[in-house]
Amino acid sequence: MELKKQITEKEALLKLSSLCARAEHCSGEMREKLYRWDFDDDAQQRIIDKLLIGKYIDDERFTRAFVSDKITYNRWGRKRIEQALYQKRVPKDIYNAVLDEVPAQRYIEVLRPLLKSKRKSVSGRNAYERSMKLIQYAIGRGFEMQIIRQCIDNAEDLTDDQFSE
């Protein structure tokens, strides 16, 4: 079995700053990498501090980009985004503040077309059963019940033109 060569703090800083220069990353991701590279807590903190000072990582900036991407491209709701940010060890006060800035209307704009599309493939014995399946689908994507109810309750009233904005 081959032993891995321990990298130095300087090499780790260079690798991580290069990684951060290419894409947004949070401090939790950087700590995880340093942990896997077997750096002790003090060395991890020194490297993280240097990355923060150099503005390579900024958890709020990362969170804003992450939230925007997940809503726009992955079509996730708030709960799923919160869970992903928690797993990335972003501080709760940072991600709650950013998520609180997202208006409910933004989630509705994302969820309505999803439900319209899903409605075509959902079968059930009655309207109640179909609605429950749509609610379950939306919950799985991380949307909150009040947003789901707005989209489900108003779905019958909406025409195709309103869904395809």
PDB file of C-alpha atoms in Angstrom:
ATOM      1  CA  MET A   1       0.000   0.000   0.000  1.00  0.00           C
ATOM      2  CA  GLU A   2       1.385   3.355  -1.042  1.00  0.00           C
ATOM      3  CA  LEU A   3       1.512   6.241   1.447  1.00  0.00           C
ATOM      4  CA  LYS A   4       0.358   9.654   0.279  1.00  0.00           C
ATOM      5  CA  LYS A   5       2.836  12.491   0.549  1.00  0.00           C
ATOM      6  CA  GLN A   6       1.740  15.148   3.040  1.00  0.00           C
ATOM      7  CA  ILE A   7       1.390  18.523   1.325  1.00  0.00           C
ATOM      8  CA  THR A   8       2.649  21.661   2.978  1.00  0.00           C
ATOM      9  CA  GLU A   9       0.501  24.567   4.148  1.00  0.00           C
ATOM     10  CA  LYS A  10       1.861  26.684   1.317  1.00  0.00           C
ATOM     11  CA  GLU A  11       0.943  24.032  -1.273  1.00  0.00           C
ATOM     12  CA  ALA A  12      -2.510  23.631   0.253  1.00  0.00           C
ATOM     13  CA  LEU A  13      -3.082  27.389   0.185  1.00  0.00           C
ATOM     14  CA  LEU A  14      -1.993  27.517  -3.458  1.00  0.00           C
ATOM     15  CA  LYS A  15      -4.278  24.622  -4.435  1.00  0.00           C
ATOM     16  CA  LEU A  16      -7.280  26.026  -2.594  1.00  0.00           C
ATOM     17  CA  SER A  17      -6.819  29.589  -3.836  1.00  0.00           C
ATOM     18  CA  SER A  18      -6.585  28.250  -7.382  1.00  0.00           C
ATOM     19  CA  LEU A  19      -9.772  26.254  -6.844  1.00  0.00           C
ATOM     20  CA  CYS A  20     -11.563  29.286  -5.389  1.00  0.00           C
ATOM     21  CA  ALA A  21     -10.429  31.486  -8.262  1.00  0.00           C
ATOM     22  CA  ARG A  22     -12.299  29.220 -10.694  1.00  0.00           C
ATOM     23  CA  ALA A  23     -15.619  28.917  -8.826  1.00  0.00           C
ATOM     24  CA  GLU A  24     -17.362  30.000  -5.638  1.00  0.00           C
ATOM     25  CA  HIS A  25     -16.670  27.824  -2.605  1.00  0.00           C
ATOM     26  CA  CYS A  26     -17.549  28.167   1.060  1.00  0.00           C
ATOM     27  CA  SER A  27     -15.315  27.843   4.082  1.00  0.00           C
ATOM     28  CA  GLY A  28     -16.966  24.529   4.980  1.00  0.00           C
ATOM     29  CA  GLU A  29     -15.859  22.988   1.685  1.00  0.00           C
ATOM     30  CA  MET A  30     -12.317  24.250   2.202  1.00  0.00           C
ATOM     31  CA  ARG A  31     -12.220  22.874   5.758  1.00  0.00           C
ATOM     32  CA  GLU A  32     -13.399  19.511   4.462  1.00  0.00           C
ATOM     33  CA  LYS A  33     -10.581  19.403   1.922  1.00  0.00           C
ATOM     34  CA  LEU A  34      -8.012  20.370   4.540  1.00  0.00           C
ATOM     35  CA  TYR A  35      -9.358  17.712   6.874  1.00  0.00           C
ATOM     36  CA  ARG A  36      -9.019  15.080   4.137  1.00  0.00           C
ATOM     37  CA  TRP A  37      -5.445  16.263   3.579  1.00  0.00           C
ATOM     38  CA  ASP A  38      -4.781  15.580   7.300  1.00  0.00           C
ATOM     39  CA  PHE A  39      -4.157  19.158   8.431  1.00  0.00           C
ATOM     40  CA  ASP A  40      -4.636  19.799  12.126  1.00  0.00           C
ATOM     41  CA  ASP A  41      -7.173  22.367  13.354  1.00  0.00           C
ATOM     42  CA  ASP A  42      -4.607  25.155  13.785  1.00  0.00           C
ATOM     43  CA  ALA A  43      -3.220  24.734  10.275  1.00  0.00           C
ATOM     44  CA  GLN A  44      -6.740  24.587   8.861  1.00  0.00           C
ATOM     45  CA  GLN A  45      -7.617  27.848  10.577  1.00  0.00           C
ATOM     46  CA  ARG A  46      -4.445  29.587   9.351  1.00  0.00           C
ATOM     47  CA  ILE A  47      -5.171  28.567   5.744  1.00  0.00           C
ATOM     48  CA  ILE A  48      -8.859  29.503   5.983  1.00  0.00           C
ATOM     49  CA  ASP A  49      -7.914  32.897   7.443  1.00  0.00           C
ATOM     50  CA  LYS A  50      -5.548  33.547   4.529  1.00  0.00           C
ATOM     51  CA  LEU A  51      -8.263  32.593   2.044  1.00  0.00           C
ATOM     52  CA  LEU A  52     -10.709  34.938   3.803  1.00  0.00           C
ATOM     53  CA  ILE A  53      -8.220  37.816   3.877  1.00  0.00           C
ATOM     54  CA  GLY A  54      -7.490  37.316   0.180  1.00  0.00           C
ATOM     55  CA  LYS A  55     -11.255  37.270  -0.518  1.00  0.00           C
ATOM     56  CA  TYR A  56     -10.966  33.831  -2.111  1.00  0.00           C
ATOM     57  CA  ILE A  57     -13.817  32.630   0.056  1.00  0.00           C
ATOM     58  CA  ASP A  58     -16.773  34.571   1.348  1.00  0.00           C
ATOM     59  CA  ASP A  59     -19.650  32.517   2.753  1.00  0.00           C
ATOM     60  CA  GLU A  60     -22.259  35.193   2.053  1.00  0.00           C
ATOM     61  CA  ARG A  61     -21.125  35.630  -1.556  1.00  0.00           C
ATOM     62  CA  PHE A  62     -21.092  31.848  -1.973  1.00  0.00           C
ATOM     63  CA  THR A  63     -24.577  31.544  -0.462  1.00  0.00           C
ATOM     64  CA  ARG A  64     -26.033  34.203  -2.764  1.00  0.00           C
ATOM     65  CA  ALA A  65     -24.638  32.445  -5.848  1.00  0.00           C
ATOM     66  CA  PHE A  66     -25.690  29.013  -4.573  1.00  0.00           C
ATOM     67  CA  VAL A  67     -29.264  30.117  -3.808  1.00  0.00           C
ATOM     68  CA  SER A  68     -29.637  31.829  -7.162  1.00  0.00           C
ATOM     69  CA  ASP A  69     -28.317  28.804  -9.058  1.00  0.00           C
ATOM     70  CA  LYS A  70     -30.428  26.270  -7.178  1.00  0.00           C
ATOM     71  CA  ILE A  71     -33.647  28.225  -7.663  1.00  0.00           C
ATOM     72  CA  THR A  72     -32.987  29.040 -11.310  1.00  0.00           C
ATOM     73  CA  TYR A  73     -31.375  25.881 -12.648  1.00  0.00           C
ATOM     74  CA  ASN A  74     -32.245  23.064 -10.235  1.00  0.00           C
ATOM     75  CA  ARG A  75     -35.677  24.506  -9.385  1.00  0.00           C
ATOM     76  CA  TRP A  76     -35.335  23.807  -5.693  1.00  0.00           C
ATOM     77  CA  GLY A  77     -37.438  25.263  -2.921  1.00  0.00           C
ATOM     78  CA  ARG A  78     -36.211  26.910   0.245  1.00  0.00           C
ATOM     79  CA  LYS A  79     -36.142  23.769   2.417  1.00  0.00           C
ATOM     80  CA  ARG A  80     -33.965  21.817  -0.002  1.00  0.00           C
ATOM     81  CA  ILE A  81     -31.579  24.758  -0.387  1.00  0.00           C
ATOM     82  CA  GLU A  82     -31.364  25.123   3.408  1.00  0.00           C
ATOM     83  CA  GLN A  83     -30.520  21.437   3.720  1.00  0.00           C
ATOM     84  CA  ALA A  84     -27.773  21.666   1.075  1.00  0.00           C
ATOM     85  CA  LEU A  85     -26.237  24.754   2.712  1.00  0.00           C
ATOM     86  CA  TYR A  86     -26.370  23.074   6.119  1.00  0.00           C
ATOM     87  CA  GLN A  87     -24.474  20.105   4.670  1.00  0.00           C
ATOM     88  CA  LYS A  88     -21.858  22.510   3.318  1.00  0.00           C
ATOM     89  CA  ARG A  89     -21.519  23.919   6.848  1.00  0.00           C
ATOM     90  CA  VAL A  90     -22.550  27.444   5.885  1.00  0.00           C
ATOM     91  CA  PRO A  91     -23.563  29.302   9.071  1.00  0.00           C
ATOM     92  CA  LYS A  92     -27.333  29.312   9.566  1.00  0.00           C
ATOM     93  CA  ASP A  93     -27.505  33.079  10.131  1.00  0.00           C
ATOM     94  CA  ILE A  94     -25.889  33.680   6.726  1.00  0.00           C
ATOM     95  CA  TYR A  95     -28.129  31.385   4.704  1.00  0.00           C
ATOM     96  CA  ASN A  96     -31.295  32.406   6.529  1.00  0.00           C
ATOM     97  CA  ALA A  97     -30.605  36.076   5.790  1.00  0.00           C
ATOM     98  CA  VAL A  98     -29.994  35.364   2.094  1.00  0.00           C
ATOM     99  CA  LEU A  99     -33.040  33.083   1.788  1.00  0.00           C
ATOM    100  CA  ASP A 100     -35.241  35.636   3.553  1.00  0.00           C
ATOM    101  CA  GLU A 101     -34.434  38.092   0.746  1.00  0.00           C
ATOM    102  CA  VAL A 102     -35.929  35.780  -1.888  1.00  0.00           C
ATOM    103  CA  PRO A 103     -39.551  36.817  -2.411  1.00  0.00           C
ATOM    104  CA  ALA A 104     -42.268  34.141  -2.276  1.00  0.00           C
ATOM    105  CA  GLN A 105     -43.236  35.148  -5.811  1.00  0.00           C
ATOM    106  CA  ARG A 106     -39.867  33.846  -7.069  1.00  0.00           C
ATOM    107  CA  TYR A 107     -40.592  30.368  -5.684  1.00  0.00           C
ATOM    108  CA  ILE A 108     -44.099  30.487  -7.176  1.00  0.00           C
ATOM    109  CA  GLU A 109     -42.638  31.383 -10.598  1.00  0.00           C
ATOM    110  CA  VAL A 110     -40.430  28.302 -10.379  1.00  0.00           C
ATOM    111  CA  LEU A 111     -42.989  25.895  -8.928  1.00  0.00           C
ATOM    112  CA  ARG A 112     -45.957  26.630 -11.201  1.00  0.00           C
ATOM    113  CA  PRO A 113     -44.332  25.343 -14.416  1.00  0.00           C
ATOM    114  CA  LEU A 114     -43.004  22.315 -12.522  1.00  0.00           C
ATOM    115  CA  LEU A 115     -46.469  21.443 -11.272  1.00  0.00           C
ATOM    116  CA  LYS A 116     -48.031  22.089 -14.663  1.00  0.00           C
ATOM    117  CA  SER A 117     -45.576  19.697 -16.254  1.00  0.00           C
ATOM    118  CA  LYS A 118     -45.942  17.096 -13.492  1.00  0.00           C
ATOM    119  CA  ARG A 119     -49.747  17.324 -13.589  1.00  0.00           C
ATOM    120  CA  LYS A 120     -49.708  15.757 -17.080  1.00  0.00           C
ATOM    121  CA  SER A 121     -48.072  12.578 -15.762  1.00  0.00           C
ATOM    122  CA  VAL A 122     -49.880  12.286 -12.418  1.00  0.00           C
ATOM    123  CA  SER A 123     -52.786   9.909 -12.245  1.00  0.00           C
ATOM    124  CA  GLY A 124     -55.209   9.332  -9.441  1.00  0.00           C
ATOM    125  CA  ARG A 125     -58.737   8.191  -8.744  1.00  0.00           C
ATOM    126  CA  ASN A 126     -59.872  11.752  -8.066  1.00  0.00           C
ATOM    127  CA  ALA A 127     -58.717  15.373  -7.910  1.00  0.00           C
ATOM    128  CA  TYR A 128     -57.804  15.044  -4.220  1.00  0.00           C
ATOM    129  CA  GLU A 129     -55.456  12.124  -4.862  1.00  0.00           C
ATOM    130  CA  ARG A 130     -53.820  13.943  -7.808  1.00  0.00           C
ATOM    131  CA  SER A 131     -53.360  17.052  -5.655  1.00  0.00           C
ATOM    132  CA  MET A 132     -51.756  14.995  -2.894  1.00  0.00           C
ATOM    133  CA  LYS A 133     -49.289  13.523  -5.388  1.00  0.00           C
ATOM    134  CA  LEU A 134     -48.429  16.995  -6.677  1.00  0.00           C
ATOM    135  CA  ILE A 135     -47.966  18.251  -3.112  1.00  0.00           C
ATOM    136  CA  GLN A 136     -45.696  15.318  -2.331  1.00  0.00           C
ATOM    137  CA  TYR A 137     -43.665  16.062  -5.469  1.00  0.00           C
ATOM    138  CA  ALA A 138     -43.290  19.756  -4.536  1.00  0.00           C
ATOM    139  CA  ILE A 139     -42.302  18.911  -0.951  1.00  0.00           C
ATOM    140  CA  GLY A 140     -39.646  16.582  -2.338  1.00  0.00           C
ATOM    141  CA  ARG A 141     -38.208  19.503  -4.284  1.00  0.00           C
ATOM    142  CA  GLY A 142     -38.032  21.513  -1.064  1.00  0.00           C
ATOM    143  CA  PHE A 143     -40.936  23.914  -1.437  1.00  0.00           C
ATOM    144  CA  GLU A 144     -42.804  25.121   1.620  1.00  0.00           C
ATOM    145  CA  MET A 145     -46.447  24.206   2.088  1.00  0.00           C
ATOM    146  CA  GLN A 146     -47.764  27.782   1.820  1.00  0.00           C
ATOM    147  CA  ILE A 147     -46.115  28.183  -1.618  1.00  0.00           C
ATOM    148  CA  ILE A 148     -47.373  24.767  -2.734  1.00  0.00           C
ATOM    149  CA  ARG A 149     -50.921  25.559  -1.604  1.00  0.00           C
ATOM    150  CA  GLN A 150     -50.879  28.831  -3.561  1.00  0.00           C
ATOM    151  CA  CYS A 151     -49.831  27.011  -6.724  1.00  0.00           C
ATOM    152  CA  ILE A 152     -52.183  24.027  -6.284  1.00  0.00           C
ATOM    153  CA  ASP A 153     -55.232  26.046  -5.205  1.00  0.00           C
ATOM    154  CA  ASN A 154     -54.862  28.479  -8.103  1.00  0.00           C
ATOM    155  CA  ALA A 155     -53.813  25.908 -10.706  1.00  0.00           C
ATOM    156  CA  GLU A 156     -57.352  25.164 -11.851  1.00  0.00           C
ATOM    157  CA  ASP A 157     -58.026  28.883 -12.342  1.00  0.00           C
ATOM    158  CA  LEU A 158     -54.938  29.512 -14.428  1.00  0.00           C
ATOM    159  CA  THR A 159     -54.807  29.229 -18.165  1.00  0.00           C
ATOM    160  CA  ASP A 160     -51.883  27.780 -20.121  1.00  0.00           C
ATOM    161  CA  ASP A 161     -50.785  31.329 -21.026  1.00  0.00           C
ATOM    162  CA  GLN A 162     -50.165  32.160 -17.363  1.00  0.00           C
ATOM    163  CA  PHE A 163     -48.057  29.031 -16.879  1.00  0.00           C
ATOM    164  CA  SER A 164     -45.783  29.643 -19.848  1.00  0.00           C
ATOM    165  CA  GLU A 165     -44.420  33.040 -18.887  1.00  0.00           C
TER     166      GLU A 165
END
